[in-house]
Short mmCIF file of C-alpha atoms and ligand atoms in Angstrom, two decimals:
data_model
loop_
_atom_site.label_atom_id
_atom_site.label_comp_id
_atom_site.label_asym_id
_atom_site.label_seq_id
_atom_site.Cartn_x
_atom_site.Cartn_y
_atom_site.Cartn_z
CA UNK A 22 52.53 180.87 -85.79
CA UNK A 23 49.70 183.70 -85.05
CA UNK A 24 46.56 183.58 -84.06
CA UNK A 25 44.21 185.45 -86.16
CA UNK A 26 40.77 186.17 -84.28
CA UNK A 27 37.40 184.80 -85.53
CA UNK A 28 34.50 184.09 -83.29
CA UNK A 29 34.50 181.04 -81.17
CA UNK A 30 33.28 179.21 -77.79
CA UNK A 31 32.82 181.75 -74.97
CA UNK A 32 34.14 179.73 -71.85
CA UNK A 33 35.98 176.39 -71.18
CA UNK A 34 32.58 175.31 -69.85
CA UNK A 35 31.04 175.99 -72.86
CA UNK A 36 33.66 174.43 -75.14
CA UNK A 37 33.62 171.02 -73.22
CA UNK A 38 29.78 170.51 -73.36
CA UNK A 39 29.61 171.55 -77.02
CA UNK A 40 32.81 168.97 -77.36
CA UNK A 41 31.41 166.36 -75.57
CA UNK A 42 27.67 167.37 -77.39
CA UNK A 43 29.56 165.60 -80.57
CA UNK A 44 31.35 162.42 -78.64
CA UNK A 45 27.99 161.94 -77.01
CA UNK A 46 25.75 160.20 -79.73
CA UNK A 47 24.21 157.42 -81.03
CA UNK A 48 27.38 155.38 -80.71
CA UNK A 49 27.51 155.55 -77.12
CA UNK A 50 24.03 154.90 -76.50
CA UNK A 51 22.88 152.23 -79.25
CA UNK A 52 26.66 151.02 -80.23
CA UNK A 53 28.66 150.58 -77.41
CA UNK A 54 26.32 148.87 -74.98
CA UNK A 55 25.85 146.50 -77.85
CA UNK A 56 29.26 145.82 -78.64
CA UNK A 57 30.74 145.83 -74.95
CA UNK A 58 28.29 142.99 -74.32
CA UNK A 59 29.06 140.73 -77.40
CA UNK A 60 32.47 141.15 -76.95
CA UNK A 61 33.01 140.08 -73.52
CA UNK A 62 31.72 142.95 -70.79
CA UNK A 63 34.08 143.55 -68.66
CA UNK A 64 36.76 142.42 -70.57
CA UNK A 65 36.26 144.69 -73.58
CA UNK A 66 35.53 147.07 -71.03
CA UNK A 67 39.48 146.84 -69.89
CA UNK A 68 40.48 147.07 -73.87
CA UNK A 69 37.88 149.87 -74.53
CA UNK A 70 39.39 151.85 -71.73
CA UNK A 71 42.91 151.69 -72.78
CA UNK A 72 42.06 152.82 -76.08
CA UNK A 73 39.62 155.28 -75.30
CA UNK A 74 41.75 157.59 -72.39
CA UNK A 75 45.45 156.29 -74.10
CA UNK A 76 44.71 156.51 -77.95
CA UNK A 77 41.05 158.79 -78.10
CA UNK A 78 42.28 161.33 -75.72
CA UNK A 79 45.30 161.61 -77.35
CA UNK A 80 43.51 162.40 -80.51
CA UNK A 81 41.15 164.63 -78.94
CA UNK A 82 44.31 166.55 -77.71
CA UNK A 83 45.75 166.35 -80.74
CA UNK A 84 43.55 168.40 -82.93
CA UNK A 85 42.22 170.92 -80.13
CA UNK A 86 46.08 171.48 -80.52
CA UNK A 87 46.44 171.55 -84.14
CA UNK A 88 42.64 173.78 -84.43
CA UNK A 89 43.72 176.28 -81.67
CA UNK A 90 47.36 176.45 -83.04
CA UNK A 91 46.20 177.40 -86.05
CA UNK A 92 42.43 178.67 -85.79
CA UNK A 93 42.05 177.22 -89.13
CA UNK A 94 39.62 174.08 -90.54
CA UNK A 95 41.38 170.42 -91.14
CA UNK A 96 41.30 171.70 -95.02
CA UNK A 97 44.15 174.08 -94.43
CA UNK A 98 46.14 173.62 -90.27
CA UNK A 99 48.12 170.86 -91.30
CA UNK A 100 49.77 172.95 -94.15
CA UNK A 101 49.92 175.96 -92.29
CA UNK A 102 51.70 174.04 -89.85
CA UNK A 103 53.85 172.45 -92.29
CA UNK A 104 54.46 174.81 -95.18
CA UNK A 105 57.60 172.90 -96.79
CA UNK A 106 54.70 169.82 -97.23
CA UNK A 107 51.50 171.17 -98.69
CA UNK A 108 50.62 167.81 -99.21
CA UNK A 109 49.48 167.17 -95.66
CA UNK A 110 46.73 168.80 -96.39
CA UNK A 111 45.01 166.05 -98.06
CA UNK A 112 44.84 164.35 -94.43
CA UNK A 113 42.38 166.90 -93.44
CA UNK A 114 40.13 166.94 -96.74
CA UNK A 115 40.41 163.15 -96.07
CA UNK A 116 38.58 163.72 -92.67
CA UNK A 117 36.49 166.36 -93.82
CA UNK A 118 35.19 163.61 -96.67
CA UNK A 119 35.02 161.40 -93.81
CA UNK A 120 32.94 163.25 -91.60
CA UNK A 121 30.38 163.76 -94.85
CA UNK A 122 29.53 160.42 -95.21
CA UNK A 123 29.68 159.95 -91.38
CA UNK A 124 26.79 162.93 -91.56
CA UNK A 125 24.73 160.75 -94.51
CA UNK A 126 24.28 157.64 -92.48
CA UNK A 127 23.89 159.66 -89.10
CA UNK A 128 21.04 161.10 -90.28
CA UNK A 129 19.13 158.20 -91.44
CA UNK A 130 19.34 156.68 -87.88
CA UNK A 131 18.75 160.06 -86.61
CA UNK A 132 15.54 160.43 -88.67
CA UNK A 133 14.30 156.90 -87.86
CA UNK A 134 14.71 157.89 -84.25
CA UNK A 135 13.03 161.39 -84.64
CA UNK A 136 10.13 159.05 -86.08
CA UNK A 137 10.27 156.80 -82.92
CA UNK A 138 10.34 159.80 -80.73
CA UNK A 139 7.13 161.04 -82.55
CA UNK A 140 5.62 157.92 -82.77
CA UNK A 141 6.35 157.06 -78.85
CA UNK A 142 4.54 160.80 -78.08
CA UNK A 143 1.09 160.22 -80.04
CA UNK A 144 0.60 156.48 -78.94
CA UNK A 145 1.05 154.77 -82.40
CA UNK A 146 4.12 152.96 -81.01
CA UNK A 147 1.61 151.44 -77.91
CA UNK A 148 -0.50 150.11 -80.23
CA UNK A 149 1.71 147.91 -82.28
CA UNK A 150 1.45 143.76 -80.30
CA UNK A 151 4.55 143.05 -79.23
CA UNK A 152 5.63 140.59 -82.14
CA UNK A 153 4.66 143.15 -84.80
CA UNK A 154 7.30 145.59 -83.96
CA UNK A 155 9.93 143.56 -86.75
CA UNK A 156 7.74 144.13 -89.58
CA UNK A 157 6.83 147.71 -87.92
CA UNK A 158 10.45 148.79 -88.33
CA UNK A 159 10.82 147.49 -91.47
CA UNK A 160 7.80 148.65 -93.11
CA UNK A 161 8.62 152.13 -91.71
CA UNK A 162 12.67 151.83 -92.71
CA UNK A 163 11.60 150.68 -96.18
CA UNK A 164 8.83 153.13 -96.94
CA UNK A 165 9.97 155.63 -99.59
CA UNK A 166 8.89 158.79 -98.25
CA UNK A 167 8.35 158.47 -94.58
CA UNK A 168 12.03 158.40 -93.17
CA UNK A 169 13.02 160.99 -95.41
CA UNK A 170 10.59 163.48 -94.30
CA UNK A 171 12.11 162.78 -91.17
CA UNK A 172 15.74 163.23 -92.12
CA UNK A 173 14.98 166.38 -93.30
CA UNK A 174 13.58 167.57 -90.37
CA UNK A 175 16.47 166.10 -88.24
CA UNK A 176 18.85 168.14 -90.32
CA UNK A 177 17.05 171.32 -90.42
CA UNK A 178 16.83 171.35 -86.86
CA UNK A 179 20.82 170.91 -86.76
CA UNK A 180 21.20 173.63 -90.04
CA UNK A 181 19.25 175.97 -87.50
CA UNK A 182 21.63 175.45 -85.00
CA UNK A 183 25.00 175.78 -87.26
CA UNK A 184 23.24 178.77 -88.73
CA UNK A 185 23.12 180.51 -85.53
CA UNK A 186 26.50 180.54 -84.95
CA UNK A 187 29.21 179.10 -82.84
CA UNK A 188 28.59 180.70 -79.60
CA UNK A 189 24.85 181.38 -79.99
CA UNK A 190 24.11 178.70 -81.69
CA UNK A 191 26.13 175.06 -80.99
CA UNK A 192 27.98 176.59 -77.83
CA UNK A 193 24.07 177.76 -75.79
CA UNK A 194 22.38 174.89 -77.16
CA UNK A 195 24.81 172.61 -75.70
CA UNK A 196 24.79 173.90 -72.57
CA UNK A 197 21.25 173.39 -72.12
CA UNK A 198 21.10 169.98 -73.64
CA UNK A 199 23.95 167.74 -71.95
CA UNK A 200 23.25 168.12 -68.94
CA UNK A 201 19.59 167.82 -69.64
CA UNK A 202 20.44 164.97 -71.51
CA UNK A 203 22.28 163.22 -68.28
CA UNK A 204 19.07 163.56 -66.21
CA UNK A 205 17.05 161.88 -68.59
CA UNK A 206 20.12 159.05 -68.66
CA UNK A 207 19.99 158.69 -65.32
CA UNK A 208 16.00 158.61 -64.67
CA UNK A 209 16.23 155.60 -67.38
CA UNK A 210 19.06 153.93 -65.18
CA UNK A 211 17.06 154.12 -62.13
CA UNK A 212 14.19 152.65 -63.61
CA UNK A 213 16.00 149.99 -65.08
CA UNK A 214 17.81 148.41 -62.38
CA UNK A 215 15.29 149.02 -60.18
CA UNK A 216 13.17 145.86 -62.38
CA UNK A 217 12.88 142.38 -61.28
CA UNK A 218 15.42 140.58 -62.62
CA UNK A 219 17.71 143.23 -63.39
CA UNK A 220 20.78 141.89 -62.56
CA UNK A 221 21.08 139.64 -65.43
CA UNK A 222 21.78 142.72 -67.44
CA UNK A 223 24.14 143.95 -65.49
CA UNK A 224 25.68 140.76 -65.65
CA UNK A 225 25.82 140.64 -69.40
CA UNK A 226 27.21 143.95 -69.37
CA UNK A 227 29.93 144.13 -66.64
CA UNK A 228 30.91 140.31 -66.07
CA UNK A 229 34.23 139.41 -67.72
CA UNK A 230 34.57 136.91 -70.26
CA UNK A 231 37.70 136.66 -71.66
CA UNK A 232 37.17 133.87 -74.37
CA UNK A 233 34.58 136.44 -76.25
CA UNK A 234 37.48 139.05 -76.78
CA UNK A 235 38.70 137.98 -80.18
CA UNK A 236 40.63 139.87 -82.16
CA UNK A 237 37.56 141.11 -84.10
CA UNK A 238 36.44 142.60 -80.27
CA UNK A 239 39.69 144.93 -80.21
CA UNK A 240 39.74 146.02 -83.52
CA UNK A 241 35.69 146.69 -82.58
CA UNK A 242 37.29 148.58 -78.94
CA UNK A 243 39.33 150.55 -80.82
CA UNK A 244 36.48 151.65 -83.73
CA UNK A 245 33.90 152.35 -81.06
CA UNK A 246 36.73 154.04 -78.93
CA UNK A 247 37.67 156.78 -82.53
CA UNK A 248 33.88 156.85 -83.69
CA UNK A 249 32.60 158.01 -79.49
CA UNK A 250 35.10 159.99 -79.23
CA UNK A 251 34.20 162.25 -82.62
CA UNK A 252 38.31 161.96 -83.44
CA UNK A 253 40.04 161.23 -86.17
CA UNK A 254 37.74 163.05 -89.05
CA UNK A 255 39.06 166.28 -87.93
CA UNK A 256 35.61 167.46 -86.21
CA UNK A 257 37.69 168.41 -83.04
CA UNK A 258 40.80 170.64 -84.93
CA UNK A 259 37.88 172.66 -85.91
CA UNK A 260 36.25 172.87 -82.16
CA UNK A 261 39.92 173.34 -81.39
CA UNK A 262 39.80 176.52 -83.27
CA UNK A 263 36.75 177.63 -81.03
CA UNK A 264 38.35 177.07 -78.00
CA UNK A 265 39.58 179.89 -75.84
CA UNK A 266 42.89 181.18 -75.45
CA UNK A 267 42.93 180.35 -71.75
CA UNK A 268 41.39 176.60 -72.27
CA UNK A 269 43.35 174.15 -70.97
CA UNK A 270 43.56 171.92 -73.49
CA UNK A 271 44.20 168.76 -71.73
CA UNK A 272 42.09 169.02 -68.94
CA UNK A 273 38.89 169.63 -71.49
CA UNK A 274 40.05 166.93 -73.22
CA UNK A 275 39.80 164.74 -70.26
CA UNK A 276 37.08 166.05 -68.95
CA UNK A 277 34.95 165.57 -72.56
CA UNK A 278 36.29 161.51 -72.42
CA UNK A 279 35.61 160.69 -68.60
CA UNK A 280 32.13 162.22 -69.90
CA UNK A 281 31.83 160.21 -73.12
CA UNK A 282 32.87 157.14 -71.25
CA UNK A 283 30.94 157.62 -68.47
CA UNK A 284 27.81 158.02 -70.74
CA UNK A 285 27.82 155.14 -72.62
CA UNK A 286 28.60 152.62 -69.73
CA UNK A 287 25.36 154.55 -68.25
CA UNK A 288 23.27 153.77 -71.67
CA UNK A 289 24.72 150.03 -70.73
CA UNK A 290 22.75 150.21 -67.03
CA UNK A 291 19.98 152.12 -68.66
CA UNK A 292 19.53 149.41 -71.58
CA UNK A 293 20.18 145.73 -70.49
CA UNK A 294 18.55 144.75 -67.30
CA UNK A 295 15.17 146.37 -68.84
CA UNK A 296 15.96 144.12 -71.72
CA UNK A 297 16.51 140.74 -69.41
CA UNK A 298 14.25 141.78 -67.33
CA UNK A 299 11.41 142.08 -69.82
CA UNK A 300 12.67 138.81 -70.69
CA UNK A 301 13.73 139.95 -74.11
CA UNK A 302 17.42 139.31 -75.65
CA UNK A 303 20.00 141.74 -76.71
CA UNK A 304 20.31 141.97 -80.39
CA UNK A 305 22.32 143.97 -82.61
CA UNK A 306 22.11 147.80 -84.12
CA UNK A 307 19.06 148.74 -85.31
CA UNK A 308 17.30 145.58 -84.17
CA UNK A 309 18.03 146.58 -80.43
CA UNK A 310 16.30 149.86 -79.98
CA UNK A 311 13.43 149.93 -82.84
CA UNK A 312 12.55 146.25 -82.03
CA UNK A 313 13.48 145.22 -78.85
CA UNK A 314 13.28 148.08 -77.26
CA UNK A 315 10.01 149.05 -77.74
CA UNK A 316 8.43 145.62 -76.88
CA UNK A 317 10.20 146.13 -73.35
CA UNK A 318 8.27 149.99 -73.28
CA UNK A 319 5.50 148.03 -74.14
CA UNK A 320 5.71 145.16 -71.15
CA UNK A 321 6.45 148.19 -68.75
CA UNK A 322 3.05 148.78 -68.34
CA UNK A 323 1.44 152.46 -68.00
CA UNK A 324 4.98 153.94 -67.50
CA UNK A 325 6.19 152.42 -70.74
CA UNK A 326 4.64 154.82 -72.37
CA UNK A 327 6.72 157.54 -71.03
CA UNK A 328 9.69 155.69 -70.80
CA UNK A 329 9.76 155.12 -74.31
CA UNK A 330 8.97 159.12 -74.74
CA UNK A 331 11.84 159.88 -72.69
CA UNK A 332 14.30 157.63 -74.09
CA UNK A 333 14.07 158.43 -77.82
CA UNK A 334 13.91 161.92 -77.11
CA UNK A 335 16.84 160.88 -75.43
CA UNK A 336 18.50 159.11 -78.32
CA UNK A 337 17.61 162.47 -81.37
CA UNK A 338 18.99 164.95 -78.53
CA UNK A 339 21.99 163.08 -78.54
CA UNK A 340 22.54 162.89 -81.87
CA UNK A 341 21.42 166.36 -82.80
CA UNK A 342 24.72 167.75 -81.00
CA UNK A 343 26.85 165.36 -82.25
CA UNK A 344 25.24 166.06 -86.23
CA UNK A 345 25.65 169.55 -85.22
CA UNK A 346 29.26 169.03 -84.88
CA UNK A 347 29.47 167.04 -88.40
CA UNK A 348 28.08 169.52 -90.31
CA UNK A 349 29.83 172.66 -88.32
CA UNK A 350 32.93 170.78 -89.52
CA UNK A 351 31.94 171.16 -93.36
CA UNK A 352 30.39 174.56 -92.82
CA UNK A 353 33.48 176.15 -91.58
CA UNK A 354 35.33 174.64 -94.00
CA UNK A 355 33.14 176.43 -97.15
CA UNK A 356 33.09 179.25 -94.61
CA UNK A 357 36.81 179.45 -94.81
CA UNK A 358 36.80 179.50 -98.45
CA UNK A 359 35.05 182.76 -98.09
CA UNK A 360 31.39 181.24 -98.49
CA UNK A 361 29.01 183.22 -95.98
CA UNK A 362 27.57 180.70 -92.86
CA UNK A 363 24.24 180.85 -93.96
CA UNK A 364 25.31 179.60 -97.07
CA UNK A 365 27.41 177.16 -96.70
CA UNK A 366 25.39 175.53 -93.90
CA UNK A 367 21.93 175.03 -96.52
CA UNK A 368 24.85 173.99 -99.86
CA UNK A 369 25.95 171.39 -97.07
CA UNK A 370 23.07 170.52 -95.59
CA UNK A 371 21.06 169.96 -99.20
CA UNK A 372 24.00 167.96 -100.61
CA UNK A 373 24.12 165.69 -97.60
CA UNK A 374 20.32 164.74 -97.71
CA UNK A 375 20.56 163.77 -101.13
CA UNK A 376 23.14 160.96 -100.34
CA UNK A 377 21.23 160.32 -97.06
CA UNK A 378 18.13 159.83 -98.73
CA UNK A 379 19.59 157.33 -101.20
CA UNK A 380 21.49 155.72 -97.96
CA UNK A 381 17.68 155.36 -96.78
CA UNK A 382 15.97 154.40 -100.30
CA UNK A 383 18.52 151.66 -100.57
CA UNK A 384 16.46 149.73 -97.49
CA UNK A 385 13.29 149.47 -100.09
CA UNK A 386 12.09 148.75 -103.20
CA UNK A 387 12.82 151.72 -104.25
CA UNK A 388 16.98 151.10 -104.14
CA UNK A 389 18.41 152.05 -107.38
CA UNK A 390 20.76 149.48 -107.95
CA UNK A 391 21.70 145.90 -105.59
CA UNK A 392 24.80 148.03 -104.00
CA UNK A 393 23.02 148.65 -100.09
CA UNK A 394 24.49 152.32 -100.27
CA UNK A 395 23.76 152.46 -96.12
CA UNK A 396 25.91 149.11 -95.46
CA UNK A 397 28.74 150.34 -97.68
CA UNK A 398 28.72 153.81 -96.25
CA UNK A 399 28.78 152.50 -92.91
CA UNK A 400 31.89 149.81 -93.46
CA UNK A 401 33.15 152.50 -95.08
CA UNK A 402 32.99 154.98 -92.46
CA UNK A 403 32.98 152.67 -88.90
CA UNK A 404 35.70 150.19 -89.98
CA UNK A 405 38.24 152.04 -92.22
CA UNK A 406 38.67 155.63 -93.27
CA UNK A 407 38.87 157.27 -88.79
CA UNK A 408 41.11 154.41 -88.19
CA UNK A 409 42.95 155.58 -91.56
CA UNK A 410 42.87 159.47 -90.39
CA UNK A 411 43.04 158.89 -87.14
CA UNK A 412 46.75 156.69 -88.06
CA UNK A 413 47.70 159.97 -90.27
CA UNK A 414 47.10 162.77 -87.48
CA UNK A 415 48.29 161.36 -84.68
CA UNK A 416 51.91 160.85 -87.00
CA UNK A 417 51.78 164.12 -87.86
CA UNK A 418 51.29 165.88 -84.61
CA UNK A 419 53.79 163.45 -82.86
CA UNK A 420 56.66 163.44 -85.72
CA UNK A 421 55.87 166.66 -88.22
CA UNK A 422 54.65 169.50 -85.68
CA UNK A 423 57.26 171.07 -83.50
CA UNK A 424 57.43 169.86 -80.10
CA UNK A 425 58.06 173.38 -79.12
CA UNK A 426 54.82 174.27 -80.73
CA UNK A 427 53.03 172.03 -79.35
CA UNK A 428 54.33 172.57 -75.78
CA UNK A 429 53.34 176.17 -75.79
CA UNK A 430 50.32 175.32 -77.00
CA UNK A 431 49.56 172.57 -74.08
CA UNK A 432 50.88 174.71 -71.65
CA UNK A 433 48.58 178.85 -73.01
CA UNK A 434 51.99 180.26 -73.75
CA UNK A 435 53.92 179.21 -70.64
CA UNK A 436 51.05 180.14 -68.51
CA UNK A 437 50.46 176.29 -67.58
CA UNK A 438 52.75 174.00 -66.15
CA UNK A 439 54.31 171.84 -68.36
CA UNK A 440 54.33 168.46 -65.67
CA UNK A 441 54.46 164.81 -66.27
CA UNK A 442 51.31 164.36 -67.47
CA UNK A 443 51.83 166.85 -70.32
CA UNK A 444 54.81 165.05 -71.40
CA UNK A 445 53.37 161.61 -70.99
CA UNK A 446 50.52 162.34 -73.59
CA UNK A 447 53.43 163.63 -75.50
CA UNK A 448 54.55 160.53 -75.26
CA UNK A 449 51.58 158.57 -76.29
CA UNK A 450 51.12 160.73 -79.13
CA UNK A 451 54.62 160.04 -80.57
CA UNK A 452 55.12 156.49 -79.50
CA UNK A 453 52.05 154.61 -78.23
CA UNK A 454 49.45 156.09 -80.27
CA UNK A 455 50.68 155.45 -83.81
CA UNK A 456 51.95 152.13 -83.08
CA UNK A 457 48.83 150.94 -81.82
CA UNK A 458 46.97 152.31 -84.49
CA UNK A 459 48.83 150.94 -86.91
CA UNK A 460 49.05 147.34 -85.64
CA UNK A 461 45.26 148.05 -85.42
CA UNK A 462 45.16 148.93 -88.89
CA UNK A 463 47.35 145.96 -90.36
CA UNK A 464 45.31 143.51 -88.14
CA UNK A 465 42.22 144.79 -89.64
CA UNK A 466 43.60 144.63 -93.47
CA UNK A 467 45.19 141.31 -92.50
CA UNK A 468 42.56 139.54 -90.96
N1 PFF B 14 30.68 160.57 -81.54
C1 PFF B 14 29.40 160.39 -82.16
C2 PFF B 14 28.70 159.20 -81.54
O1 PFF B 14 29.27 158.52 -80.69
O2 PFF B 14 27.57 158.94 -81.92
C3 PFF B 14 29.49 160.24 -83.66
C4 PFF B 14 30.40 161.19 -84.35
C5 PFF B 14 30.15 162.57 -84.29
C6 PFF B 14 31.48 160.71 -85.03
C7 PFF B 14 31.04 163.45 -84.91
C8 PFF B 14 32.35 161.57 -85.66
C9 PFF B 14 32.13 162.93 -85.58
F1 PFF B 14 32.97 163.71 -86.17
#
């Protein structure tokens, strides 16, 4: 197969943060420190590990392979790759669809948090008592207009970006915002654990507990593992079609997981012992950071204030890069179809806010009918359809794609050794991977 040139990432550095821009997001620092400590700590830590750097690399490596092979969106590699099955192709419009509703609800959270972020910078956040920050959330979450203003202005910020382009737009503004984004991590760590009484969160967090891993906990690990990891909607075959001809494929991939990982057990330090310490407990999604959070701000004294600035600013830069990503995905996609950037960025971007805003209606008394569009569209897109992608890729690149192919691909044309740990991800991708995901997927219809 040959490469035909379009524009695309201009280093390996670049690639990776603009990669790992899209793992990083809300679901590594709202989801997973959540989920790691309902589900055991350190013992869903061991699962979440396995299936993050065994099955989510994998993926990751996967479609850079597929999107570099080809230079081509999900909507058309795997039937350019396979021409005697066209039909393959509906596993990339599958993701694509995916990664539109993924887009919907991301950017209701996102423009809830854009509205903490604002509300945390003029003071209005201070001044709510500490037990009125339930019926703060939900009056704001419920209002009609409010969080849709705010969505909008969340996804014009990330239209902006996409419109720009790939190098001047996603691949710069990555560069300056991960590693921005780690400082600020890390200042909220350090103040954290450095709290009275931090260690019970650390505690919750890390400490083993077998007898919470039930089976609901893995099929959770291996969710959180897909949805961090931005694989399995076919986000990353179009990155992969970014990345440079000399990129070494799976070195970026690791490099983008160790990162994602490392970030969200981070989040974990950054979260928890403020929470225990403020002598608050940890509750779930939304609950966490636009109710509990903010009363610990709040107990923090004079430097709450800031903290609180810091960490939702924290929270919308995080999930502008990885919303960047989502909609870059669907852009290219029209783009491919011969639809100008520009323009298939704003037919994208005004078609998501429509279902986004009746994701965000469907929290008030405005909701059109008794369906909750954002708890469907979230089932629908945490629990089933990545798992269901994720089960189709990783067959096709280990059983329909020629090993050859894929060899010279991991390898830049011979350039790169091809040593063991080339052919164990091989490996993975044709044995482990699809196995798991499948006993992951019957367990989950099952059960
Ligand atoms: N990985 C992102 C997060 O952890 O928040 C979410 C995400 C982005 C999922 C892009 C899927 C995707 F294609």
């Amino acid at each position: 197969m040959t490469t035909n040139s379009k524009s695309g990432f201009n280093s390996s550095f670049g690639a990776i943060m603009a990669a790992a821009g899209s793992a990083v997001g809300l679901g590594n620092i709202w989801r997973f420190p959540y989920i790691c400590g309902k589900y055991g700590g350190g013992a869903f830590l061991l699962v979440y590990v396995f299936f993050v750097f065994f099955i989510g690399m994998v993926l990751m490596m996967s479609e850079f392979v597929i999107g570099r092979r080809t230079r081509m969106t999900p909507a058309t590699a795997y039937s350019a790759l396979r021409p005697q099955r066209p039909q393959w192709r509906w596993v990339g419009i599958l993701g694509l669809l995916t990664s539109f509703l993924i887009l919907a609800i991301y950017l209701v959270i996102s423009g809830w948090t854009l509205n903490y972020f604002w509300e945390s910078v003029t003071g209005t956040l201070a001044s709510v008592s500490n037990t009125g920050f339930e019926a703060h959330f939900n009056h704001f979450a419920s209002s009609p207009v409010r969080p849709i203003v705010f969505i909008a202005l969340f996804l014009a910020c990330t239209a902006l970006v996409v419109i720009a382009g790939v190098d001047k737009g996603i691949e710069r503004v990555s560069k300056l915002l991960m590693p921005f984004l780690v400082v600020l991590l890390v200042l909220l760590c350090i103040r954290s654990v450095t709290l009275e009484g931090a260690s019970a969160g650390i505690a919750y967090l890390f400490q083993p507990d077998f007898t919470k891993l039930t089976g609901e906990g893995i099929l959770a690990a291996l969710g959180q593992a897909l949805f961090s990891l931005s694989v399995g909607m076919g986000v990353m075959i179009v990155y992969g079609s970014y990345l440079p001809v000399d990129d070494n494929i799976l070195k970026s991939s690791m490099w983008i997981t160790v990162c994602d990982f490392f970030i969200a057990v981070l989040s974990g330090v950054a979260i928890f012992p403020a929470v225990f310490a403020c002598g608050q407990t940890p509750t779930e999604g939304p609950g966490l950071v636009y109710q509990v959070l903010p009363v610990v701000f709040n107990s923090l004294g004079g430097i709450g204030h800031i903290v609180s600035i810091v960490f939702f600013l924290l929270l919308t830069l995080a999930a502008l890069t990885s919303a960047i990503s989502l909609l870059e995905a669907l852009t290219a996609w029209l783009n491919e179809r011969g639809m100008k950037r520009v323009v298939s960025a704003l037919l994208i971007s005004l078609s998501v806010v429509v279902l986004a805003a009746l994701a965000s209606l469907s929290f008030g008394d405005g909701k059109l009918c008794d369906l909750h569009l954002f708890d469907f569209l979230d089932k629908l897109t945490g629990a089933y359809l990545p798992p269901i992608c994720a089960f189709l890729t990783i067959l096709f690149f280990g059983w329909f794609m020629k090993k050859e192919d894929i060899l010279d691909e991991l390898s830049n044309h011979g350039t790169l050794k091809v040593g063991y740990f080339k052919v164990f991800y091989y490996f993975l991708a044709r044995f482990v991977a699809p196995l798991a995901l499948l006993t992951v997927l019957v367990a989950g219809i099952v059960g």
